[in-house]
Short mmCIF file of C-alpha atoms in Angstrom, two decimals:
data_model
loop_
_atom_site.label_atom_id
_atom_site.label_comp_id
_atom_site.label_asym_id
_atom_site.label_seq_id
_atom_site.Cartn_x
_atom_site.Cartn_y
_atom_site.Cartn_z
CA MET S 28 0.00 0.00 0.00
CA ARG S 29 1.39 3.38 -1.00
CA LEU S 30 1.69 5.90 1.85
CA LYS S 31 -0.01 9.27 1.54
CA GLN S 32 2.83 11.76 1.67
CA ILE S 33 2.59 14.73 4.03
CA LYS S 34 4.18 18.15 3.93
CA PRO S 35 7.61 18.46 5.58
CA GLN S 36 7.12 19.44 9.23
CA LYS S 37 8.96 22.58 10.34
CA GLY S 38 8.13 23.17 13.98
CA ILE S 39 4.94 24.46 15.60
CA THR S 40 2.77 26.90 13.67
CA LYS S 41 -0.52 28.41 14.88
CA GLU S 42 -2.37 25.89 12.71
CA LYS S 43 -0.49 22.97 14.25
CA ALA S 44 -0.99 24.35 17.78
CA ARG S 45 -4.74 24.51 17.14
CA LEU S 46 -4.75 21.01 15.72
CA LEU S 47 -2.83 19.53 18.66
CA ALA S 48 -5.14 21.23 21.16
CA ARG S 49 -8.22 20.08 19.26
CA LEU S 50 -7.16 16.45 19.12
CA LYS S 51 -6.01 16.34 22.74
CA ALA S 52 -9.17 18.03 24.00
CA ASP S 53 -11.81 16.28 21.95
CA GLY S 54 -10.35 14.24 19.09
CA SER S 55 -9.06 10.75 18.39
CA VAL S 56 -5.66 9.56 17.16
CA PHE S 57 -5.61 5.79 16.88
CA LYS S 58 -4.45 2.71 15.01
CA SER S 59 -6.73 -0.21 14.18
CA ASN S 60 -4.88 -3.12 12.58
CA THR S 61 -3.30 -1.43 9.54
CA ASP S 62 -5.62 1.60 9.66
CA TYR S 63 -4.24 4.91 11.02
CA VAL S 64 -7.06 7.34 11.80
CA VAL S 65 -7.30 10.92 13.05
CA SER S 66 -10.83 12.15 13.76
CA TYR S 67 -12.81 14.89 15.47
CA ASP S 68 -16.56 15.16 16.14
CA SER S 69 -18.54 18.34 16.74
CA SER S 70 -22.02 19.78 16.32
CA ASN S 71 -20.35 23.00 15.13
CA LEU S 72 -19.67 22.84 11.39
CA GLN S 73 -17.48 25.96 11.53
CA GLU S 74 -15.07 24.27 13.96
CA ILE S 75 -15.04 21.11 11.83
CA GLN S 76 -14.15 23.21 8.80
CA ARG S 77 -11.48 25.13 10.73
CA THR S 78 -9.85 21.87 11.83
CA SER S 79 -10.04 20.45 8.31
CA SER S 80 -8.34 23.59 6.99
CA ASP S 81 -5.59 23.29 9.62
CA ILE S 82 -4.92 19.67 8.60
CA SER S 83 -4.71 20.73 4.96
CA LYS S 84 -2.25 23.54 5.76
CA VAL S 85 -0.09 21.50 8.15
CA TYR S 86 -0.06 18.12 6.40
CA GLY S 87 -1.37 18.76 2.89
CA LEU S 88 -4.00 16.04 3.29
CA ARG S 89 -7.65 16.01 2.24
CA VAL S 90 -10.22 15.48 4.98
CA LYS S 91 -13.56 13.70 4.79
CA ILE S 92 -16.60 15.11 6.62
CA LEU S 93 -19.70 13.06 7.46
CA ARG S 94 -22.83 13.50 9.58
CA HIS S 95 -23.89 10.95 12.16
CA ARG S 96 -26.00 10.58 15.28
CA SER S 97 -24.40 10.96 18.68
CA GLY S 98 -23.83 7.68 20.53
CA LYS S 99 -24.78 9.35 23.82
CA ASN S 100 -27.84 11.15 22.44
CA PRO S 101 -29.30 9.66 19.21
CA GLN S 102 -31.45 12.76 18.75
CA LYS S 103 -28.33 14.88 18.30
CA LEU S 104 -26.63 15.09 14.90
CA LEU S 105 -22.86 15.58 14.79
CA TYR S 106 -20.32 16.30 12.10
CA LYS S 107 -17.38 13.92 11.90
CA MET S 108 -14.08 14.92 10.32
CA PHE S 109 -11.52 12.20 9.69
CA VAL S 110 -8.39 11.41 7.71
CA ARG S 111 -6.44 8.18 7.28
CA SER S 112 -2.68 8.64 7.16
CA LYS S 113 0.13 6.64 8.74
CA LEU S 114 2.63 9.49 8.36
CA MET S 115 0.31 12.03 9.98
CA TYR S 116 -0.44 9.57 12.79
CA GLU S 117 3.28 8.98 13.41
CA ASP S 118 4.01 12.71 13.44
CA LEU S 119 1.20 13.41 15.92
CA LEU S 120 2.52 10.74 18.29
CA LEU S 121 5.73 12.77 18.61
CA TYR S 122 3.66 15.27 20.62
CA GLY S 123 2.55 12.95 23.41
CA LYS S 124 -0.61 11.11 24.36
CA TYR S 125 -4.18 11.92 23.32
CA ARG S 126 -6.55 9.81 25.40
CA SER S 127 -8.97 11.50 27.82
CA GLU S 128 -7.21 10.12 30.88
CA ASN S 129 -3.60 10.81 29.86
CA TRP S 130 -3.38 13.56 27.22
CA GLU S 131 -0.25 15.69 27.46
CA VAL S 132 0.59 19.28 26.66
CA PRO S 133 3.55 18.91 24.27
CA THR S 134 6.94 20.19 25.38
CA GLU S 135 7.03 22.06 22.07
CA ILE S 136 3.98 24.04 23.20
CA LEU S 137 5.35 24.69 26.69
CA ASN S 138 8.57 26.05 25.13
CA ALA S 139 6.89 27.94 22.28
CA ILE S 140 6.51 31.69 21.78
CA ILE S 141 3.54 33.34 23.46
CA ASP S 142 1.37 33.51 20.30
CA ILE S 143 1.58 29.73 19.89
CA LYS S 144 0.68 29.17 23.54
CA ARG S 145 -2.29 31.53 23.12
CA GLU S 146 -3.58 29.59 20.13
CA PHE S 147 -3.26 26.27 21.97
CA LEU S 148 -5.15 27.60 25.01
CA ARG S 149 -7.81 29.30 22.92
CA THR S 150 -8.57 26.07 21.10
CA PHE S 151 -8.48 23.87 24.20
CA PHE S 152 -10.90 26.17 26.03
CA GLU S 153 -13.14 26.31 22.96
CA ASP S 154 -13.56 22.54 23.07
CA GLU S 155 -13.59 21.77 26.80
CA GLY S 156 -14.31 25.13 28.39
CA THR S 157 -17.61 26.42 29.75
CA VAL S 158 -18.55 30.05 30.36
CA LEU S 159 -20.66 30.54 33.49
CA LYS S 160 -21.94 33.78 34.98
CA ASN S 161 -19.13 34.07 37.52
CA GLU S 162 -16.60 31.56 36.27
CA ILE S 163 -14.79 29.99 33.34
CA ARG S 164 -14.26 26.25 33.70
CA LEU S 165 -12.18 23.73 31.79
CA TYR S 166 -13.10 20.11 32.50
CA SER S 167 -11.03 16.91 32.26
CA ILE S 168 -10.51 13.63 34.10
CA ASN S 169 -6.78 14.21 33.60
CA LYS S 170 -5.66 16.35 36.55
CA ILE S 171 -1.98 16.22 35.55
CA GLY S 172 -2.84 17.60 32.12
CA LEU S 173 -4.85 20.40 33.72
CA THR S 174 -1.84 21.44 35.82
CA LYS S 175 0.09 22.02 32.57
CA ILE S 176 -2.77 24.10 31.17
CA GLN S 177 -2.67 26.06 34.42
CA GLU S 178 1.06 26.67 33.91
CA LEU S 179 0.34 28.13 30.48
CA LEU S 180 -2.35 30.40 31.94
CA ARG S 181 0.17 31.74 34.46
CA GLU S 182 2.38 32.89 31.59
CA PHE S 183 -0.47 35.29 30.78
CA GLU S 184 -0.64 36.19 34.51
CA ILE S 185 -4.06 34.52 34.75
CA GLU S 186 -4.62 32.87 38.11
CA SER S 187 -6.86 29.82 38.49
CA VAL S 188 -7.58 26.90 40.79
CA ILE S 189 -8.23 23.21 40.11
CA ARG S 190 -11.27 21.63 41.74
CA GLY S 191 -12.44 18.02 41.72
CA GLY S 192 -15.66 16.10 42.21
CA PHE S 193 -17.49 16.90 38.99
CA GLY S 194 -19.36 14.43 36.77
CA LEU S 195 -21.61 11.47 37.57
CA LYS S 196 -18.65 9.46 38.88
CA ARG S 197 -17.15 12.50 40.62
CA ASN S 198 -13.90 11.79 38.78
CA VAL S 199 -13.82 14.97 36.69
CA HIS S 200 -11.57 17.91 37.59
CA ALA S 201 -11.92 21.49 36.42
CA ILE S 202 -9.70 24.52 36.08
CA SER S 203 -11.70 27.40 37.50
CA ILE S 204 -11.06 31.04 36.61
CA GLY S 205 -13.38 32.79 39.04
CA LYS S 206 -12.20 36.30 39.87
CA LYS S 207 -13.63 38.92 37.54
CA GLN S 208 -10.22 40.49 36.90
CA GLU S 209 -8.81 37.08 35.90
CA ARG S 210 -11.74 36.39 33.56
CA ALA S 211 -11.24 39.83 32.04
CA LYS S 212 -7.57 38.99 31.43
CA PHE S 213 -8.61 35.72 29.79
CA SER S 214 -11.03 37.61 27.56
CA SER S 215 -8.47 40.19 26.42
CA LEU S 216 -5.33 38.03 26.27
CA ILE S 217 -6.65 34.64 25.11
CA GLY S 218 -10.38 34.40 24.37
CA PHE S 219 -12.20 31.68 22.49
CA LEU S 220 -12.31 30.70 18.82
CA SER S 221 -16.08 31.14 18.52
CA GLU S 222 -17.88 34.48 18.62
CA GLU S 223 -20.65 32.85 20.66
CA LYS S 224 -18.43 32.06 23.66
CA ASN S 225 -16.56 35.37 23.41
CA ARG S 226 -19.86 37.26 23.37
CA LYS S 227 -21.20 35.27 26.32
CA LEU S 228 -18.09 36.00 28.38
CA SER S 229 -18.20 39.68 27.44
CA ASN S 230 -21.85 39.94 28.48
CA PHE S 231 -21.15 38.36 31.87
CA LEU S 232 -18.17 40.67 32.45
CA SER S 233 -20.20 43.78 31.65
CA GLY S 234 -23.26 42.67 33.64
#
């Protein structure tokens, strides 16, 4: 079988930072027998298209997009973006683990320039973050991973705490940005990818 060639990789770009955050927050990178698959599901077509564009720019690969029903809620329709590529799969594995319980913030992100760190955080919070009236939360069962996200936030002088006990099994942790001045810093220095979440945060801050 002929391998699909990918573009030469030259460090971390904004597109690659977004892609790594997306896949670690809410995507899949896996091998099944001789099949190497990278996928991402979302109800938001704009985010699916953004991720597909990032894959095209970073790896030069074409992405397939399908619609399917959610396994958790059959009434809900999702978009599924996926690509099969051994070379892309192998490159992504250079940046650590991707499973919900053990995803890692890549060293390349931790050592990157501030704009790259911003793009990684913005994307991660877009996927796993929630905007509440008096708080921004980022959920994960991976507490170690959250401590690395917290380290990145500190580089923007944004203070946060990690709390546990969320979810049905009480095994979910959350980064909490509660103080208004810290949420305002997040809004001005990082923000979200979607206008919807940015607008919601802005409304709560001005209320």
